[in-house]
Coordinates of C-alpha atoms and ligand atoms in Angstrom, one line a residue:
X1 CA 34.2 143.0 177.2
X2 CA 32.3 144.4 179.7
X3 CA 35.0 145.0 182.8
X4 CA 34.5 146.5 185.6
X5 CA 36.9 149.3 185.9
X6 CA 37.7 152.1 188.4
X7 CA 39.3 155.2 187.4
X8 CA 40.6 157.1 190.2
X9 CA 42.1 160.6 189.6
X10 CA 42.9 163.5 191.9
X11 CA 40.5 165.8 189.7
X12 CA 37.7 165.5 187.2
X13 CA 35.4 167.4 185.5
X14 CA 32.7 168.6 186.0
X15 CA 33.9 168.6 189.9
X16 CA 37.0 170.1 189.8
X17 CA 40.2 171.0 187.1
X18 CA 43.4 172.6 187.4
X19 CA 44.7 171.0 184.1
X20 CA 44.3 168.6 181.0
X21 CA 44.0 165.5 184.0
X22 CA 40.5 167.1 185.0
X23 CA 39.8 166.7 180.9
X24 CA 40.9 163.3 180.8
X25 CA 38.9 162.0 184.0
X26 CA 35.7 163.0 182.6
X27 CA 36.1 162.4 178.8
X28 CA 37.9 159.3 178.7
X29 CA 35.5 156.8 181.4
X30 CA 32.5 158.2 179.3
X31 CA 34.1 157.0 176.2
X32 CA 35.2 153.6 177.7
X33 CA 31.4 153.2 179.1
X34 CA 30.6 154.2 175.3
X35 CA 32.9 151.5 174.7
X36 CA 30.7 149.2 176.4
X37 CA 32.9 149.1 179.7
X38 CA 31.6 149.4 183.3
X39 CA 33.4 152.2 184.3
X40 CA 33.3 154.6 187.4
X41 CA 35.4 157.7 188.3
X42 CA 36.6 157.9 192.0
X43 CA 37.6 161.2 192.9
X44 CA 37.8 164.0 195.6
X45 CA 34.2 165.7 197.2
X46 CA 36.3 169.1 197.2
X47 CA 34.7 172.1 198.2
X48 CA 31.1 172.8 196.2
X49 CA 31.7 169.3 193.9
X50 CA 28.7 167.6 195.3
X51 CA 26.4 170.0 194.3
X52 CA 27.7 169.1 191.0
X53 CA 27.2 164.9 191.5
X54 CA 23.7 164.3 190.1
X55 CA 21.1 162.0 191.9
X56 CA 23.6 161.7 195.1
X57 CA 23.3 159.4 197.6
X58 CA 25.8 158.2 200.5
X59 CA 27.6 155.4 199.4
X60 CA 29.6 153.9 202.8
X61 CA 31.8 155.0 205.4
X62 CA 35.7 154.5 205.1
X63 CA 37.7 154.8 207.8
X64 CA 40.9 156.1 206.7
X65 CA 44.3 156.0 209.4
X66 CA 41.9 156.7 211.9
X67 CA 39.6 159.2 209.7
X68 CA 36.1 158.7 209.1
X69 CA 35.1 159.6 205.6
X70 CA 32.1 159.6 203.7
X71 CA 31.7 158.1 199.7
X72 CA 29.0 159.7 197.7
X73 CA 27.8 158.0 194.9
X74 CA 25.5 159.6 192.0
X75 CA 26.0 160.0 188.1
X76 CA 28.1 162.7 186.5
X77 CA 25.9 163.9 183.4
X78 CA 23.3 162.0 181.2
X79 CA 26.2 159.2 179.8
X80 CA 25.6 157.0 182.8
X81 CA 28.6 157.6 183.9
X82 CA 28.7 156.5 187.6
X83 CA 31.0 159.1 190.0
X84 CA 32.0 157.9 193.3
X85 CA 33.5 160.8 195.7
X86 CA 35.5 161.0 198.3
X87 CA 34.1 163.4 201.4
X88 CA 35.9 164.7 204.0
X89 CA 35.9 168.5 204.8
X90 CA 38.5 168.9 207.1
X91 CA 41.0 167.6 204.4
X92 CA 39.5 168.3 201.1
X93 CA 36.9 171.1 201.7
X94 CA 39.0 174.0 201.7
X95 CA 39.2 177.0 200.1
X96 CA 41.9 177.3 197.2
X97 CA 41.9 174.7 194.3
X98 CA 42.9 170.9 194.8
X99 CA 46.3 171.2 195.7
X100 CA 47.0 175.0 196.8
X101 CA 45.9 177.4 199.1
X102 CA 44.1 180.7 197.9
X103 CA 47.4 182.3 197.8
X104 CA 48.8 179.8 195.6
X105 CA 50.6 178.1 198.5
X106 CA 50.9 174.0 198.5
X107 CA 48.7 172.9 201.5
X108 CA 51.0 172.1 203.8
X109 CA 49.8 168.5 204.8
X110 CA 49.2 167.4 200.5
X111 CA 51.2 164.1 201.9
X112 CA 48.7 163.1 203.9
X113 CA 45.3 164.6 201.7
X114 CA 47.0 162.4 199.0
X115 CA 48.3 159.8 201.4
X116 CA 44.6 158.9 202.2
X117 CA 43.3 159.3 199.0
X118 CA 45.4 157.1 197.8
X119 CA 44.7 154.5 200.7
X120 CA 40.7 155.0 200.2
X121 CA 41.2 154.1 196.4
X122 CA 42.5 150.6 197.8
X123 CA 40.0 149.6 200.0
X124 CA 37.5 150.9 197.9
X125 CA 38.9 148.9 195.1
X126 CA 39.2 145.7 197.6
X127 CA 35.8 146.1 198.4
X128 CA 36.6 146.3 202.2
X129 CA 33.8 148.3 203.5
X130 CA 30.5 146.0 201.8
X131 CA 30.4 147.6 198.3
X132 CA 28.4 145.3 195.9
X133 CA 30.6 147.1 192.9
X134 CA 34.4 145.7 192.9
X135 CA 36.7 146.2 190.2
X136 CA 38.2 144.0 187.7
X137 CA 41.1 146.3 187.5
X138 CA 42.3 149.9 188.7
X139 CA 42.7 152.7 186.6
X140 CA 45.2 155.4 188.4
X141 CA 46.3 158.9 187.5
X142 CA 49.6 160.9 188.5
X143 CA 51.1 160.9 191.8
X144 CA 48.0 161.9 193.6
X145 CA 46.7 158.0 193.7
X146 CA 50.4 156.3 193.4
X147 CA 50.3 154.9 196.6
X148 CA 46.8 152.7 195.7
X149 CA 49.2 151.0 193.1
X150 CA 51.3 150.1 196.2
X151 CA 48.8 149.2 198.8
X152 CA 46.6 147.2 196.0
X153 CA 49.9 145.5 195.1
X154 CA 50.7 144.3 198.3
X155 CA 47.4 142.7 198.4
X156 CA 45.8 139.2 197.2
X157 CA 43.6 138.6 195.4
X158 CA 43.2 142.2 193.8
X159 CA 42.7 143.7 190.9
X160 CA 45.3 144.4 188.1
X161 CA 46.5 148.0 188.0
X162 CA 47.4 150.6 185.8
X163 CA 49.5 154.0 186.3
X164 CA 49.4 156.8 183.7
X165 CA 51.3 159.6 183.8
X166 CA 50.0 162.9 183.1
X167 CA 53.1 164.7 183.8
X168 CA 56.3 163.3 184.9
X169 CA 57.2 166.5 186.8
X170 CA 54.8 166.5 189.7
X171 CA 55.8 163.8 191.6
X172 CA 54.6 164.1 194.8
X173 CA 57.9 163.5 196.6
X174 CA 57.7 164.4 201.0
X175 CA 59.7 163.5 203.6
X176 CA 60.0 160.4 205.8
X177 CA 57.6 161.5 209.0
X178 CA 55.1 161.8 206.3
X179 CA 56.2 158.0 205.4
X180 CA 55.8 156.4 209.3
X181 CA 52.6 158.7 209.7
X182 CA 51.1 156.7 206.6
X183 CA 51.8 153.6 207.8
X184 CA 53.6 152.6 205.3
X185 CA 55.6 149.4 205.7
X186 CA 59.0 150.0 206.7
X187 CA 60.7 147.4 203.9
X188 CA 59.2 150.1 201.1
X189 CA 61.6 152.5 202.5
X190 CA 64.6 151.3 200.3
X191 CA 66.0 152.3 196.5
X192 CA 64.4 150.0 194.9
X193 CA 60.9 150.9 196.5
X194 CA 59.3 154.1 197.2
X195 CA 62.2 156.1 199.0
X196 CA 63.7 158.6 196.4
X197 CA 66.5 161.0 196.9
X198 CA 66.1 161.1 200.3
X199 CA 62.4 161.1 200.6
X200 CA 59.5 159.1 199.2
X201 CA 57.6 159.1 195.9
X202 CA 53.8 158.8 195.6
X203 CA 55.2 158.8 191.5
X204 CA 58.0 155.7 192.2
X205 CA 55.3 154.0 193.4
X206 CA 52.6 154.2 190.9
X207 CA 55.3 153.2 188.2
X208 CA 57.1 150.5 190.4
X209 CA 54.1 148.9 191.8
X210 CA 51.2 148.8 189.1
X211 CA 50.8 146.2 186.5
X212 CA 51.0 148.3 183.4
X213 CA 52.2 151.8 183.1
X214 CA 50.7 154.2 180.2
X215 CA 51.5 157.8 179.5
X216 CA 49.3 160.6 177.4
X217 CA 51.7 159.9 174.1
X218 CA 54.0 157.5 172.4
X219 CA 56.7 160.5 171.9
X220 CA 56.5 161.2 175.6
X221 CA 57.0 157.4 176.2
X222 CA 60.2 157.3 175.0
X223 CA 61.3 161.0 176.2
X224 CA 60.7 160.2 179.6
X225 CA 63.0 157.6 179.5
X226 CA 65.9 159.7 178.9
X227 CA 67.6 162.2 181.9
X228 CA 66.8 165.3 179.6
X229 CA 62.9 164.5 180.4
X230 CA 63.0 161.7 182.8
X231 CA 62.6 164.0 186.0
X232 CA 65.4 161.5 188.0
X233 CA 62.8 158.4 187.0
X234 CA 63.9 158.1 183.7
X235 CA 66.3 154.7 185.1
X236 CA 63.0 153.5 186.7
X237 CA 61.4 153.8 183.4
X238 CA 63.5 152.0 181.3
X239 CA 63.6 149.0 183.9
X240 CA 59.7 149.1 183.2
X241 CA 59.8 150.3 179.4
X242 CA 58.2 146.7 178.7
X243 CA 55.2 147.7 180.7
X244 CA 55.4 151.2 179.5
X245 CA 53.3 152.7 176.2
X246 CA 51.8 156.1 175.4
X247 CA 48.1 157.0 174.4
X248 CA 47.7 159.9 172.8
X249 CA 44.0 161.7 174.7
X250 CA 41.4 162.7 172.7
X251 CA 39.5 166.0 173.1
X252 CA 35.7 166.4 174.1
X253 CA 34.3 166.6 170.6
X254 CA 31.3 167.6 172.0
X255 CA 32.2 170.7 174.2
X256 CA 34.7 171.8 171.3
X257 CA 32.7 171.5 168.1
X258 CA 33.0 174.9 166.4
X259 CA 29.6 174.0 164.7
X260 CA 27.5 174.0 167.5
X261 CA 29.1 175.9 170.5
X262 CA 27.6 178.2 172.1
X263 CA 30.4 180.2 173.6
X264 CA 31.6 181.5 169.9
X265 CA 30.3 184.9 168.4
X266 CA 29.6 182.7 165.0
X267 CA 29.2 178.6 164.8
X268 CA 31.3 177.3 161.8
X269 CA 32.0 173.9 160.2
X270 CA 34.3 173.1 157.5
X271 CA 31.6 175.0 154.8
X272 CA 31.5 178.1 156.1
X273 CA 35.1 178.2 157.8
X274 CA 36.3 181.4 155.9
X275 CA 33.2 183.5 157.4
X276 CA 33.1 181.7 160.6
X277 CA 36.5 182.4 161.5
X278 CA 36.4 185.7 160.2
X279 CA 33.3 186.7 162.8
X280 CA 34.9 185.3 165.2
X281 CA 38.2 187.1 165.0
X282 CA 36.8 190.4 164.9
X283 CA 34.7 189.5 167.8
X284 CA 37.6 188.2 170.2
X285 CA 39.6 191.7 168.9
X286 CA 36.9 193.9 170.0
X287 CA 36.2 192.3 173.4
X288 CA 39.6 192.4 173.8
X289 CA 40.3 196.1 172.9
X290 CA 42.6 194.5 170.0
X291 CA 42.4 196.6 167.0
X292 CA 40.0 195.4 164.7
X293 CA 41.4 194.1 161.3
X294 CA 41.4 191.2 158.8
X295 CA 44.8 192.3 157.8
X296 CA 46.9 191.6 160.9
X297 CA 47.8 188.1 161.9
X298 CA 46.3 187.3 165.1
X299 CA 47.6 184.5 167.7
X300 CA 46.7 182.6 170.7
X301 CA 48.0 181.2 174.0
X302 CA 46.3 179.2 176.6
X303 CA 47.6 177.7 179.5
X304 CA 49.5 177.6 182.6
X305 CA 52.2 180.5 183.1
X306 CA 54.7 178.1 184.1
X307 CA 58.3 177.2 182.8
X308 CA 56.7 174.2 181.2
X309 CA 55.0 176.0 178.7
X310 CA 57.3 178.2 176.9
X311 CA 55.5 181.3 177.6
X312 CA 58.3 183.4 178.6
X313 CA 59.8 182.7 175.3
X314 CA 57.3 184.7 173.7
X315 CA 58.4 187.8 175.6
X316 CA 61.5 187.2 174.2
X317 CA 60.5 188.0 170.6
X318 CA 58.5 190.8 170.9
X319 CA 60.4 192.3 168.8
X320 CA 59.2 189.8 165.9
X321 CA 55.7 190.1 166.9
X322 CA 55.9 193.4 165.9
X323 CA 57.9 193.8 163.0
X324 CA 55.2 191.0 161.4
X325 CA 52.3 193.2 162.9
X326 CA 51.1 190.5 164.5
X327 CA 48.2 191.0 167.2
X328 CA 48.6 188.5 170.6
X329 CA 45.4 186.7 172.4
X330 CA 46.9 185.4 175.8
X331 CA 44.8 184.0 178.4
X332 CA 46.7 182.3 181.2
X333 CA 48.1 182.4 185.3
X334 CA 50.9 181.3 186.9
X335 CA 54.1 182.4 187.6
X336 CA 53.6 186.2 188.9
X337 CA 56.6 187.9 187.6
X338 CA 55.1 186.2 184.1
X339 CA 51.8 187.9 184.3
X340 CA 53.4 191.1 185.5
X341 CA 55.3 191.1 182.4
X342 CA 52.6 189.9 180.2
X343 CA 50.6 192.9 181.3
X344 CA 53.3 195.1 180.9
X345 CA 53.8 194.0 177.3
X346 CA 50.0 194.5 176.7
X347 CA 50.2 198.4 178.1
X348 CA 52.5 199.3 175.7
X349 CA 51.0 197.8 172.6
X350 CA 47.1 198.2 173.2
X351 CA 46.3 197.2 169.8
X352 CA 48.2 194.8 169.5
X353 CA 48.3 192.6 173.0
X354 CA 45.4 191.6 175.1
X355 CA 46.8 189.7 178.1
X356 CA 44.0 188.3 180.5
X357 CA 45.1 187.1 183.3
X358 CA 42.8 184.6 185.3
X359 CA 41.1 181.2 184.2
X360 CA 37.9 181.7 181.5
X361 CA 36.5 179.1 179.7
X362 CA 34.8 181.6 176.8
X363 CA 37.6 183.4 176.1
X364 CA 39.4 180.0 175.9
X365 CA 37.1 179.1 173.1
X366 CA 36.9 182.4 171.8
X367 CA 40.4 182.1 171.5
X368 CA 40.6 179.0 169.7
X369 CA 38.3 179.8 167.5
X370 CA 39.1 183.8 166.9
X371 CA 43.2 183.1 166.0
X372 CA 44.7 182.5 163.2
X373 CA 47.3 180.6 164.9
X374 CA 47.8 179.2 167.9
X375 CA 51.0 179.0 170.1
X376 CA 52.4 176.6 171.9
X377 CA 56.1 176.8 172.5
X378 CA 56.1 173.8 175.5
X379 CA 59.3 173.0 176.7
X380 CA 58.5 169.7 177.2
X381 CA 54.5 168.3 176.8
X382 CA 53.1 164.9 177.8
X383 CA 50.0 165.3 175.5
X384 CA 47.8 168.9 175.3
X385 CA 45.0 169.8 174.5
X386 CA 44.8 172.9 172.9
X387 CA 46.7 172.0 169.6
X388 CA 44.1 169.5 169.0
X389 CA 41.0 172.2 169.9
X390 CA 42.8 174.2 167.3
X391 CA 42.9 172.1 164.5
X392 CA 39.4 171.4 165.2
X393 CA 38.8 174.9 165.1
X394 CA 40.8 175.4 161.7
X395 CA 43.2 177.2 163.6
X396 CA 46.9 176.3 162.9
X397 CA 48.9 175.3 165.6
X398 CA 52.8 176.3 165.9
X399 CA 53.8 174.0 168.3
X400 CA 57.5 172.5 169.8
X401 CA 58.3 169.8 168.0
X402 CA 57.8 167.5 171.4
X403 CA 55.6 165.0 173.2
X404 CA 52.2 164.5 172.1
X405 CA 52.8 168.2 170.5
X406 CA 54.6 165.9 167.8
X407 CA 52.3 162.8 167.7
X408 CA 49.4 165.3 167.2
X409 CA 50.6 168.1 164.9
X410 CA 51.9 167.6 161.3
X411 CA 53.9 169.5 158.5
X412 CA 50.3 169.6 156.9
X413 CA 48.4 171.1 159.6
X414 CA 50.3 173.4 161.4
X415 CA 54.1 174.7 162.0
X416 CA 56.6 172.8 163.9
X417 CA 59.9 174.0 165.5
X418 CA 62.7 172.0 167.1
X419 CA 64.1 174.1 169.5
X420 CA 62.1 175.9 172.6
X421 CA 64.1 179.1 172.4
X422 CA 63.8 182.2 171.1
X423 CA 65.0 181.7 167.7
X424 CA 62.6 178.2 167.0
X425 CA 59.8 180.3 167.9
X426 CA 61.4 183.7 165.5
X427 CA 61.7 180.5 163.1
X428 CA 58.1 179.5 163.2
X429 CA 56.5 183.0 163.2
X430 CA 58.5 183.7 159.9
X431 CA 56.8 180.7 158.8
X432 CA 53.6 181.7 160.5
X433 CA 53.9 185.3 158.2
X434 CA 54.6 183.6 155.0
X435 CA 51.7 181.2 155.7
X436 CA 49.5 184.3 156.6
X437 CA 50.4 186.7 153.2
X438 CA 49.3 183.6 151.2
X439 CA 45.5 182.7 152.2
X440 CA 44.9 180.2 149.9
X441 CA 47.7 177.5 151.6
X442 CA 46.9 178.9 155.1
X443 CA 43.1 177.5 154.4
X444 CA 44.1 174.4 153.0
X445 CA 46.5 173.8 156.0
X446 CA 43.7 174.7 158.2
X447 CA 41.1 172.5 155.9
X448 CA 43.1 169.2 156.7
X449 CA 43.4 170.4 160.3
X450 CA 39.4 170.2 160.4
X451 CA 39.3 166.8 158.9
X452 CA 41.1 165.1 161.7
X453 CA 39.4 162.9 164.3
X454 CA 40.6 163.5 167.7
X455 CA 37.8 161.8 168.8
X456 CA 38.1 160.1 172.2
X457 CA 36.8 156.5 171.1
X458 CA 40.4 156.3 169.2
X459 CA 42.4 156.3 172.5
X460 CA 39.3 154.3 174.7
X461 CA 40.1 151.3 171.8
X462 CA 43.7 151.5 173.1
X463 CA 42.6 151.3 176.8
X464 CA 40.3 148.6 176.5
X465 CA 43.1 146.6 174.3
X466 CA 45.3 147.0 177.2
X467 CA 42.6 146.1 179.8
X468 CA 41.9 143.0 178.4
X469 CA 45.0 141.6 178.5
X470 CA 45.1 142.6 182.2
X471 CA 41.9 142.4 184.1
X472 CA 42.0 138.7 185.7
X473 CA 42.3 138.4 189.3
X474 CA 45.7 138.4 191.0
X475 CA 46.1 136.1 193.2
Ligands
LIG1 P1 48.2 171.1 181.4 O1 47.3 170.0 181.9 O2 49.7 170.8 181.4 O3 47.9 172.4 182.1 P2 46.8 170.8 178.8 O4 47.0 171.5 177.5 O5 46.9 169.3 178.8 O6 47.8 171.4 179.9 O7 45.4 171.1 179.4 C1 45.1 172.4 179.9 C2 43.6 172.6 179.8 O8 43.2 173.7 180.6 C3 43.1 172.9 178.4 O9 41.8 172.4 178.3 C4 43.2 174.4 178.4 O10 42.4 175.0 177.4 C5 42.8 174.8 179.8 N1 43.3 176.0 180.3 C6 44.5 176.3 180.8 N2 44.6 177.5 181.2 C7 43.4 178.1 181.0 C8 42.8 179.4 181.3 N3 43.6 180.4 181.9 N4 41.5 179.6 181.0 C9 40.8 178.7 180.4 N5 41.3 177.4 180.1 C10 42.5 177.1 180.4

């Protein structure tokens, strides 16, 4: 098969990330045109990304609710992966990240930056404006491109369509002015369309209106289904559960291959794991201030310091951190009051916590490579990442036993816990300490952690399955 197929996401790599989505964008639409697909990302020109598109050239003109706005066209790295991206500065060319402000304030007006987005997807997709290239079907991510699902459904013929959900929680629900100044037709305003609680739902949309609905894994699938993760959606996702299947992502096996990156102190492979790892750790305890020592159990945390992932639980058993003498590796932002007490931790145990607060894509790796274990006590977790960067890393990964934390980790390659409190994670660092006093089956645990193939081709098979038994016109 070679389909044609657009994959539209409100960030990508190497233009812009806030999270796993920006991963996903790039990694996956390489692997499908590995796959032998004709696959293009659409996504947002935001402020410095087309210095980033390669060989760029103007595409067309849109004109979006009255906007005019540019589509550059050019490749993303040497794949021949084809990136398509939406350019207009007075929406998208601000300071901040995609979605916030540089004080970490929603832009006020995300409705409409989404809104039209959303709408330029469509057309593009419809091939409205001239464009040789049209899709056989529609590949759309989170709530940021719901709405395409609903314009492209409301139109014949088009192509099929597919919503996958990255994370159920951001939804992207505004209020009705932001509705009429859409242009959104007024019949969608109604229970059993978009409206919501009240308001509207770029998310309602995407799962109401596209023709197959995926999410990052099967555990998350059937969670999201239920009240205690559906996020008030849960009803509209078991009225859909037909259309509705989980693919677990792959990681970039190329950017995280401990044996040949170059951000490590030491390269290592499965041969020389023991020395590799060993290097590595005292590296990531020096640059960190850490004390330097084989002896003490070292572990990581990377990600967002938000509810969703748990971290404030590991505040909660500092207690057991240091009664194991374990040493802590976080690297993280977020939630303020988090980082202030992160960094508070970390002044009163020098040698023992290193809390870096900010985004770093070394330390990340240094991380991953330089723990022995690696924490992730999400309360909830469509898919991560970072488990499966650990295992790769023969690192073992304690993780919630939740989401794609559970379709990804096993009993043999790393520590699960069932309850996201303070005593699951005083649970698994007990384990973690008996694990760590007996080297030999902390190796082999990590051993069989190395051997597994995360590799992104796995999930692509499972994408172009599901393409093929959608991509015909629709009349
Ligand atoms: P989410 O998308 O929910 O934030 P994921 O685990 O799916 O979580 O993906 C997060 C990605 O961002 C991972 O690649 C992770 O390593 C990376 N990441 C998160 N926070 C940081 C940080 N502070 N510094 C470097 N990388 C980070």
């Amino acid at each position: 098969m070679s389909a044609r197929v657009l994959f539209a996401a409100g960030e990508a790599l190497p233009f812009s990330k806030t999270g796993g989505l920006a991963d996903v964008a790039y990694a996956l639409p390489r692997a499908l045109v590995r796959a032998g697909l004709d696959a293009r990302v659409l996504t947002i020109a935001y402020r410095g990304a087309l210095d980033r598109l390669r060989d760029a050239r103007p595409l067309t003109e849109l004109d979006v609710r009255g906007q005019r706005m540019r589509v550059w066209e050019g490749t993303v790295d040497d794949s021949g992966l084809r990136a398509w991206l939406l350019d207009h500065p007075p929406l998208y060319g601000r300071a901040g990240s995609p979605y916030v402000d540089e004080h970490g304030h929603e832009h006020g007006d995300n409705a409409w930056r989404f809104g039209c987005f959303s709408e330029a997807i469509a057309k593009l997709a419809l091939g409205v404006n001239g464009v040789g290239w049209r899709p056989q079907l529609v590949h759309l991510n989170d709530w940021h491109t719901g709405l395409a699902a609903l314009w492209l459904g409301r139109s014949a013929p088009r192509p099929a369509t597919v919503f996958t959900i990255h994370n159920l929680a951001y939804q992207g629900v505004f209020a009705r002015h932001e509705f009429d100044a859409l242009g959104l037709p007024p019949e969608e305003w109604h229970p059993e369309a978009v409206e919501f609680y009240g308001g509207f739902s770029f998310m309602k949309a995407g799962l109401l209106r596209s023709d197959a609905i995926t999410t990052v894994s099967p555990t998350y699938a059937q969670e999201i289904q239920t009240p205690t993760f559906g996020e008030r959606l849960d009803g509209v996702l078991r009225v859909r559960a037909g259309m509705l299947r989980g693919i677990v992502n792959g990681i970039d096996a190329q950017t995280w291959n401990p044996a040949a990156d170059p951000l490590l102190f030491q390269t290592y492979d499965g041969g020389t794991v023991d020395s590799g790892k060993r290097a590595n750790k005292r590296g990531l305890q020096a640059q960190l201030g850490l004390e330097v020592s084989d002896a003490r159990p070292l572990f990581g945390f990377i990600g967002r310091l938000a509810p969703q992932k748990g971290a404030d639980l590991l505040l909660e058993v500092r207690e057991a951190f240091a009664r194991g003498g374990a040493q802590l590796a976080l690297l993280g932002a977020g939630d303020r009051g988090l980082e202030e007490a992160f960094r508070a931790w970390a002044s009163t145990a020098p040698d023992s916590v290193a809390v870096h607060v900010g985004y770093d894509e070394t330390l990340a790796h240094r991380i991953e490579a330089g723990a022995d274990f690696f924490m992730m006590p999400s309360r909830y977790e469509p898919c991560g990442l970072n488990q499966m960067y650990s295992q790769r890393y023969g690192t073992v990964p304690i993780v919630h036993r939740t989401g794609g934390l559970r379709d990804t980790v096993s009993d043999l390659t790393g520590i699960l816990f069932d309850h996201a409190d303070a005593g699951g994670v005083r649970y698994a660092l007990s384990r973690a300490f008996e694990l760590f006093a007996e080297p030999a089956r902390l190796r082999a645990m990590s051993a069989r952690g190395m051997a597994r193939d995360f590799d992104w081709s796995v999930a692509a098979r499972q994408y172009v399955e599901l393409y093929e038994g959608l991509a015909r016109p629709r009349a």
